[in-house]
Coordinates of C-alpha atoms in Angstrom, one line a residue:
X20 CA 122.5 262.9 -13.6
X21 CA 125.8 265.0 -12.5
X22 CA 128.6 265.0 -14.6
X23 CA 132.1 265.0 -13.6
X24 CA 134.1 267.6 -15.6
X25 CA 137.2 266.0 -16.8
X26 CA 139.8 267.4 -15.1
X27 CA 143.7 266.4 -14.9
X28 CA 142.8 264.5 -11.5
X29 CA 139.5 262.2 -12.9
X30 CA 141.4 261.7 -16.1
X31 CA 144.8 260.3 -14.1
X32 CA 142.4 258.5 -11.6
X33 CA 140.9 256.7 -15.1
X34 CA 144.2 256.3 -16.9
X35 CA 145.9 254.7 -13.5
X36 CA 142.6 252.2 -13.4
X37 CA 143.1 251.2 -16.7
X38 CA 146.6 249.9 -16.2
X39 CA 146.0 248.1 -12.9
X40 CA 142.9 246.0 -14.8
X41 CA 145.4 245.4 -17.6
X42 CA 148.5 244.2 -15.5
X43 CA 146.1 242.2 -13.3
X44 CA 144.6 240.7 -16.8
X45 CA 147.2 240.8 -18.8
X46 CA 150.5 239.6 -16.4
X47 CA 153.6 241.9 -16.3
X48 CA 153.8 244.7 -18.9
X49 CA 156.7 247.1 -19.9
X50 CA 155.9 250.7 -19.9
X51 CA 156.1 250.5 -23.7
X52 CA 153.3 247.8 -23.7
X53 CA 150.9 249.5 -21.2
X54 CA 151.3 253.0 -23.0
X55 CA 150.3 251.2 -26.3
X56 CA 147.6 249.2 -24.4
X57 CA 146.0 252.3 -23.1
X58 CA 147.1 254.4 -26.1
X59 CA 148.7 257.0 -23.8
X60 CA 152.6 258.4 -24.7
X61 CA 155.6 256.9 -23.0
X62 CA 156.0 260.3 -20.6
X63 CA 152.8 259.5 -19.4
X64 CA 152.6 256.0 -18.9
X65 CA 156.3 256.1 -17.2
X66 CA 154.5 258.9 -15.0
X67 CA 151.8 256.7 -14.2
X68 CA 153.5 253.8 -13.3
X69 CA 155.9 255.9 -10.9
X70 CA 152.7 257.7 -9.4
X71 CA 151.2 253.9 -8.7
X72 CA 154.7 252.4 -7.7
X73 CA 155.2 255.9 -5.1
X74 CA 151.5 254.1 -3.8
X75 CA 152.8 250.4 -3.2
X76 CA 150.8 249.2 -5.9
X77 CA 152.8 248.4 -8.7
X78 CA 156.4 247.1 -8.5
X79 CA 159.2 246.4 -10.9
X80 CA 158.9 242.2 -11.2
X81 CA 161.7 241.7 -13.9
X82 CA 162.8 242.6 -17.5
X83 CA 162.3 242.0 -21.0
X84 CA 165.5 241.3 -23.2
X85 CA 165.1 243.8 -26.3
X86 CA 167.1 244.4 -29.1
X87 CA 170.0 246.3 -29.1
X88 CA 169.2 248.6 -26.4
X89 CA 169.0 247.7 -22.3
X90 CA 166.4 245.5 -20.9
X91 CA 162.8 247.0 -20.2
X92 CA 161.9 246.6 -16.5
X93 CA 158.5 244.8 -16.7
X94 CA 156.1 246.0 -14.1
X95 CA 153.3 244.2 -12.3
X96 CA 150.5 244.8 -9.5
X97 CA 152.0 244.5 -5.9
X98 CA 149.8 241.3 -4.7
X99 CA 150.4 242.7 -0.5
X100 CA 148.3 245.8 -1.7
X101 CA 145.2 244.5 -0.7
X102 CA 143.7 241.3 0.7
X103 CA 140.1 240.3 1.0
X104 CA 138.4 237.1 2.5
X105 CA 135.7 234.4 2.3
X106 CA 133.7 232.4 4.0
X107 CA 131.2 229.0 3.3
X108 CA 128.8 228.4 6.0
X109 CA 127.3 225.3 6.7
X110 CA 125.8 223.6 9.4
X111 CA 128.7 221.2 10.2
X112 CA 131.8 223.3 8.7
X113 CA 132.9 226.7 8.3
X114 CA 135.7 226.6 4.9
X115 CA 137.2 230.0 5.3
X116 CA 139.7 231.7 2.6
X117 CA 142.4 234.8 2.2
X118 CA 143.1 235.9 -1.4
X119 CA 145.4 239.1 -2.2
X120 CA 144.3 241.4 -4.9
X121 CA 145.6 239.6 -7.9
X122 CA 142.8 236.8 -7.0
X123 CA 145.5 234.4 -5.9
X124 CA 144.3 232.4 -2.2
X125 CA 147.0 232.5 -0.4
X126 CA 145.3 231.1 2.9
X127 CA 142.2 228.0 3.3
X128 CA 141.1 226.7 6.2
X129 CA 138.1 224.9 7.9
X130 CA 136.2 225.5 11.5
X131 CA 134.2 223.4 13.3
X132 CA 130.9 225.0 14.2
X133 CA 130.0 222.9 16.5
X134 CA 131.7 224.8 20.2
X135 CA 129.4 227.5 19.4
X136 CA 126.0 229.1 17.7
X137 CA 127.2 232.6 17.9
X138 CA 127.3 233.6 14.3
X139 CA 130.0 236.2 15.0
X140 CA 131.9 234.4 17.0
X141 CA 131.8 231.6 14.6
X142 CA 132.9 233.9 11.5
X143 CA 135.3 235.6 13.7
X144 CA 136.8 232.4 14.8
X145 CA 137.2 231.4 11.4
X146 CA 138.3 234.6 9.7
X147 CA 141.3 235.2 11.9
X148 CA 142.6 231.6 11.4
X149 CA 142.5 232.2 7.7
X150 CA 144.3 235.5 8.4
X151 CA 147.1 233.6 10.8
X152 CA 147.6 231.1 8.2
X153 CA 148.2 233.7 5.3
X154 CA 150.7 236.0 7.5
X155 CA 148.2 239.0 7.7
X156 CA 146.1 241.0 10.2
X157 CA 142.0 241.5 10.5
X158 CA 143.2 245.3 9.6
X159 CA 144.3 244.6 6.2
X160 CA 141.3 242.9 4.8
X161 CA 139.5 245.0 2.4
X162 CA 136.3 243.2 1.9
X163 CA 135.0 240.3 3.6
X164 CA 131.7 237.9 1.6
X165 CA 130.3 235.0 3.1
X166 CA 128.0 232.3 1.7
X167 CA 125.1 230.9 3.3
X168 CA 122.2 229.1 3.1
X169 CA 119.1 230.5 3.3
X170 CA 117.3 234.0 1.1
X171 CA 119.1 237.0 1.7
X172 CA 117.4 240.4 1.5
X173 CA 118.1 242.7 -1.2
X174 CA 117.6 245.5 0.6
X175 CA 119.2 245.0 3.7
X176 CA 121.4 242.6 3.2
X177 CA 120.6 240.4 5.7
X178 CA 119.3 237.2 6.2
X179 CA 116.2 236.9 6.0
X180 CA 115.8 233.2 6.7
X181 CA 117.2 229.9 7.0
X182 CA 116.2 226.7 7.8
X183 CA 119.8 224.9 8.2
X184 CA 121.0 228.2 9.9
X185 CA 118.2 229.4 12.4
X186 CA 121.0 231.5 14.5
X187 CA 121.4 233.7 11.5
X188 CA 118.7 236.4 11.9
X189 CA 118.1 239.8 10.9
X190 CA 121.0 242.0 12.4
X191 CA 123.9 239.5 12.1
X192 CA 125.1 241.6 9.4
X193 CA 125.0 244.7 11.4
X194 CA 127.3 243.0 14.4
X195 CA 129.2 241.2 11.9
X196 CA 130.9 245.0 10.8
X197 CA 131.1 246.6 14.1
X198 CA 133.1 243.1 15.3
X199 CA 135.6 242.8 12.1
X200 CA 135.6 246.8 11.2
X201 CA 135.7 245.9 7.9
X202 CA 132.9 245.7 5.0
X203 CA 130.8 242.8 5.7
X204 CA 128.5 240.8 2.7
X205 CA 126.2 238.3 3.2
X206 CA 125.3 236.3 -0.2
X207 CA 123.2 233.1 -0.9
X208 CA 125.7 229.9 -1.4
X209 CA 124.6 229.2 -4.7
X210 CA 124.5 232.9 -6.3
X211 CA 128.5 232.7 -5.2
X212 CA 129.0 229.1 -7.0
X213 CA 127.3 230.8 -10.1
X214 CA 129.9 234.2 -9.5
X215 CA 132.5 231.4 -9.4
X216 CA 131.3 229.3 -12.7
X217 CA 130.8 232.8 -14.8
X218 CA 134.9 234.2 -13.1
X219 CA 136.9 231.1 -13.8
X220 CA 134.6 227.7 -14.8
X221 CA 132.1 226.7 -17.2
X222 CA 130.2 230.0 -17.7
X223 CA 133.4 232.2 -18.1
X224 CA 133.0 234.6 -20.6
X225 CA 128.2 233.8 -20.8
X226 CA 126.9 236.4 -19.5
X227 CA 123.1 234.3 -19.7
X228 CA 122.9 231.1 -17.7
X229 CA 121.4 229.3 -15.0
X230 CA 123.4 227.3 -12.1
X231 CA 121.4 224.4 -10.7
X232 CA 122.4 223.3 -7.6
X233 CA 121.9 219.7 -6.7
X234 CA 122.2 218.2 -3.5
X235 CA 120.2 217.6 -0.5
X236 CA 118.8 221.3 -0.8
X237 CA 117.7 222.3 -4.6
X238 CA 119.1 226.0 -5.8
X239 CA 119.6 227.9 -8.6
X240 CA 122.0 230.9 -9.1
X241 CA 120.7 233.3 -12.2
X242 CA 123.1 235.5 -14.4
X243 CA 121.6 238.0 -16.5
X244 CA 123.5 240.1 -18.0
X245 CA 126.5 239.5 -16.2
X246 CA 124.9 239.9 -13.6
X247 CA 123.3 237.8 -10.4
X248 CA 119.6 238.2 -10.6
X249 CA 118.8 238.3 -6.8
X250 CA 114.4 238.8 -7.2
X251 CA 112.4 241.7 -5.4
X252 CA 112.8 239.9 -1.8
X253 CA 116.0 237.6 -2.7
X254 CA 114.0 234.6 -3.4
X255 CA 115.4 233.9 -6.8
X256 CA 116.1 230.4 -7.6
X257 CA 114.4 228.8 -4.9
X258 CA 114.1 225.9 -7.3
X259 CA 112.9 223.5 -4.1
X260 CA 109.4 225.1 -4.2
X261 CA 108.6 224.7 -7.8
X262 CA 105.2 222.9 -8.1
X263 CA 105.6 219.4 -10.2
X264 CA 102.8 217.1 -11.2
X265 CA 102.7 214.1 -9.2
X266 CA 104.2 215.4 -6.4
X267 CA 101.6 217.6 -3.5
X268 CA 101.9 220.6 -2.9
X269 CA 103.5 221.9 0.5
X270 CA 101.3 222.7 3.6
X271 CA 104.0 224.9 5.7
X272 CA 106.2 227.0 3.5
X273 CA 108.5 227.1 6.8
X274 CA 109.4 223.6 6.1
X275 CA 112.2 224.1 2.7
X276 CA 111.8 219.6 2.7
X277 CA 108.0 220.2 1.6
X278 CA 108.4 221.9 -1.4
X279 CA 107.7 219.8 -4.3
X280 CA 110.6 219.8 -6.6
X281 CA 112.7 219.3 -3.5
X282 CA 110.4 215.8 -2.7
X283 CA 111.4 214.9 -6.4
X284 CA 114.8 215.1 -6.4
X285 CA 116.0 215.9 -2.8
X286 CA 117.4 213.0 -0.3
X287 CA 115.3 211.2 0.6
X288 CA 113.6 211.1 -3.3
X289 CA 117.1 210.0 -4.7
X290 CA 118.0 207.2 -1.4
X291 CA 114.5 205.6 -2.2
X292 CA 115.4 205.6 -5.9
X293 CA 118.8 204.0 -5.5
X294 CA 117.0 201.6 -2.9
X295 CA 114.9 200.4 -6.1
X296 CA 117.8 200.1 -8.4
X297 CA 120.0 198.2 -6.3
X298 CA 121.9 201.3 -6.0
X299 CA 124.6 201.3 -2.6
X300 CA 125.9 204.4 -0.6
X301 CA 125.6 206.4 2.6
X302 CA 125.0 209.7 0.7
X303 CA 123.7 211.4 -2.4
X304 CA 126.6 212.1 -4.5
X305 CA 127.8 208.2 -3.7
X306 CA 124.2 206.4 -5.1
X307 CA 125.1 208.5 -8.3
X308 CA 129.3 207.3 -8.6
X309 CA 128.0 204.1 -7.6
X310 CA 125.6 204.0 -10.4
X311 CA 128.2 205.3 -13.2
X312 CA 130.9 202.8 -11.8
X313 CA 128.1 200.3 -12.0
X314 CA 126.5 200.8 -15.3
X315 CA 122.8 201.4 -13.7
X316 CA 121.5 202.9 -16.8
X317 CA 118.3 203.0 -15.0
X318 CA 118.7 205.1 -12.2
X319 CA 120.5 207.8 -14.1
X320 CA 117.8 208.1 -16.8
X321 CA 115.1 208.8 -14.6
X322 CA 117.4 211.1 -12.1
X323 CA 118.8 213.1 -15.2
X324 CA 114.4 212.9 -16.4
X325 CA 113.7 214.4 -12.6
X326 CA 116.4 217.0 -12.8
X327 CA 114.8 217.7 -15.8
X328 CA 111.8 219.2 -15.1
X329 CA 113.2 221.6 -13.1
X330 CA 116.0 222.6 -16.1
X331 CA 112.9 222.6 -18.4
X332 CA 111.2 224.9 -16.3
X333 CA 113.7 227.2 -15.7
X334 CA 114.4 227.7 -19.8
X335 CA 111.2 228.0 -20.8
X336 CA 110.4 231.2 -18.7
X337 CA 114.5 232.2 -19.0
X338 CA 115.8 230.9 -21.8
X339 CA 119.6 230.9 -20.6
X340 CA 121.1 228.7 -23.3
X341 CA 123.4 227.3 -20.9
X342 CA 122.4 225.4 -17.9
X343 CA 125.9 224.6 -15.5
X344 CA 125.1 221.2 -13.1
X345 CA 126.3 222.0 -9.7
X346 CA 126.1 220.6 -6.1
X347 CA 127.0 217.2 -5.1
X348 CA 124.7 215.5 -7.3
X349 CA 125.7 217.6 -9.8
X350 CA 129.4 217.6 -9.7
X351 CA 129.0 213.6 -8.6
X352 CA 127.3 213.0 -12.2
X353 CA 129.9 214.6 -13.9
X354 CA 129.7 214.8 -17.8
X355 CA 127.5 211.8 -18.3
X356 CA 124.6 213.0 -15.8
X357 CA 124.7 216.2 -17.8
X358 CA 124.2 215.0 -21.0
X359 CA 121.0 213.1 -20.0
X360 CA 119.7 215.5 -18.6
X361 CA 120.5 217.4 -21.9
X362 CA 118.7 215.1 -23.7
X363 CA 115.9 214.6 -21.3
X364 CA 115.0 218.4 -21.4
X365 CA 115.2 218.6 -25.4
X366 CA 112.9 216.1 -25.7
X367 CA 109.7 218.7 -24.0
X368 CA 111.0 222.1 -24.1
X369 CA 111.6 223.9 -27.0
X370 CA 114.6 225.9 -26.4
X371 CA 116.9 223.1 -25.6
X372 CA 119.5 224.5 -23.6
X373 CA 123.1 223.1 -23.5
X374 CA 123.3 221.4 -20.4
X375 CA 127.4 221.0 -18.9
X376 CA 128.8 220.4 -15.6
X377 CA 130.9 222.8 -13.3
X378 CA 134.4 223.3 -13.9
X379 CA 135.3 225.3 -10.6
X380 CA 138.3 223.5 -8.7
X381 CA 137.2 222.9 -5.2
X382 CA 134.8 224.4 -3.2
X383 CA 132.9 226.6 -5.6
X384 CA 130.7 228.6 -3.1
X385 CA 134.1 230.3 -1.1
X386 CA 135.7 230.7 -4.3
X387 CA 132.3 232.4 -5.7
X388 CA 133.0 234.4 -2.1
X389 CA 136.8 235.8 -2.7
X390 CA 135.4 236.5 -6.7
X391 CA 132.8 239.0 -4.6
X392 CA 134.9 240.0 -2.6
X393 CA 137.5 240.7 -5.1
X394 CA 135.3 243.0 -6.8
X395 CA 134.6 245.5 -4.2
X396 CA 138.0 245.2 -2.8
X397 CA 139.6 246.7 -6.6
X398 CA 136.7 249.2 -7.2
X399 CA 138.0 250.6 -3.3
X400 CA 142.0 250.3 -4.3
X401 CA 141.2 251.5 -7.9
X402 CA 139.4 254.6 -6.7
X403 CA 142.3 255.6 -4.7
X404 CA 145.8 256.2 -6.7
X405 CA 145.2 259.9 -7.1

């Protein structure tokens, strides 16, 4: 391993990160505050904050009445210093968002897929409507993520495959960079919506748990560690294909409907279920808000005992501790589908995870996309004040 002697230049590049992750956590700080914070001396925090304020990255945003003496200017990170954006992409709608570097989206806005199958059109299409609506260019983006559906390879980054998305091949990502000019990532939908529960919803601060995504597709999103767990070829949490009892096994692994979890719990599993119940509504997420308004104890029981198995299986080979609900389903069930599902998994698996239900605000899997993006966006502005 090569060390990095620590000269006056590494040690002001590491003092100046410091105070940018603590004004961007910790809101506007005097130069008293961040020189306790970051135990440096007032000389050299009021030298640091004038070599990041000469940068355009930190600005004076107002003052702190003291005692007898004047007013401390209170300093904070210049949100214009850097913007990044993200992208959710489905079959039928393209949700598109700009956030500057303090994480606050400043721009959201939706595309309709449907003039065109050109990925990169698509995604430019998108992208530079976001940008128009938040006031800024293609040229100041720092980072750029975007969700899909489908496995994404480790190694290249690319998609590998998807069944909703067959236009997305090996070698979007590629023309994706050279079109924008700026860096591109590709990232499973649900591995974002778990980046976005673990950043700001029911998995902030758990560094252990599983996301289990609901919906017409089954999904998982793994954090170990703090960190996504993607598998060797980026198959991770491809819940839909879990063998169950009952159900057969699938024929054509090309066809993402066959698996047999997915024939448990997917559509058409949960439509025929409702139909049985007396359950009405034109889609997934309404048969389960019908059934809550409606008091069908029934058809929760043995959709929160079908959900399940899958949650059972999951904690038995990862023990998480913490299992978050997503996906329409998911979200749909709210509290009440959680906790039977809760109680359904304690009652045959040992470890007995909680069980809780997102608490991302809106769409989870583009704001999973601007946390991403976020990340490589500071590590590139952080490396750069001296």
């Amino acid at each position: 391993m090569t060390r990095r002697p620590g000269t006056p230049r590494l040690l002001r590049q590491l003092n100046d990160r410091a105070a940018l992750e603590l004004l961007l956590s910790g809101g506007p700080l005097t130069r008293a505050e961040l020189g306790e914070l970051t135990g440096l001396s007032k000389v050299t925090a009021g030298q640091l904050l004038a070599r990041l304020e000469d940068r355009r990255l930190v600005a004076m945003v107002g003052e702190q009445a003291g005692g007898r003496g004047p007013n401390a200017a209170l300093y904070g990170v210049v949100p214009s210093c850097a913007y990044v954006a993200g992208l959710d992409v489905l079959p039928d709608r393209i949700s598109a968002g700009v956030a500057d570097i303090t994480g606050e989206t400043v721009a959201e806005v939706s595309v309709d897929p449907s003039d065109h199958e050109d990925p990169v059109r698509l995604v430019h299409s998108a992208v530079q409507k976001a940008c128009e609506s938040a006031g800024i260019t293609l040229a100041q983006l720092r980072a750029f993520v975007i969700g899909t559906r489908g496995v994404v390879d480790p190694r290249t980054g690319d998609v590998r495959f998807s069944f909703d998305l067959p236009s997305w091949h090996e070698g979007v990502l590629a023309e994706l960079r050279r079109d924008l000019n700026v860096p591109v990532t590709i990232e499973n939908d649900v591995n974002l919506a778990a980046l976005a529960e673990h950043f700001c919803g029911a998995a902030a601060a758990v560094d252990d748990f599983v996301l289990v995504w609901a919906g017409v597709g089954q999904g998982l999103g793994v954090m170990l560690g703090g960190r996504l767990h993607r598998g060797f070829t980026g198959g991770a949490g491809e819940i839909g294909w879990l063998p169950v009892p009952g159900e057969p096994l699938p024929v054509n692994v090309t066809e993402p409907q066959s698996g047999s979890f997915q024939r448990l719990v997917g559509g058409d599993a949960v439509a025929g279920l409702a139909n049985a119940y007396g359950v009405r509504g034109d889609t997934m997420a309404d048969h389960v808000r019908a059934a809550l308004f409606d008091g069908a104890e029934g058809f929760l029981e043995e959709l929160a005992g079908r959900l399940a198995v899958g949650v059972a299986a999951v904690a038995v080979v990862l023990d998480p501790g913490l299992i978050v609900l997503s996906g329409h389903v998911g979200r749909a069930g709210g509290n009440a589908l959680a906790a039977r599902v809760e109680e359904a998994v304690a009652r045959f698996c040992p470890s007995q995870p909680r069980v809780v239900v997102s608490e991302v605000k809106g769409n989870s899997v583009l704001r999973g996309a601007l946390v991403s993006a976020l990340s490589q966006a500071r590590e590139q502005v952080f490396s750069e004040t001296v």
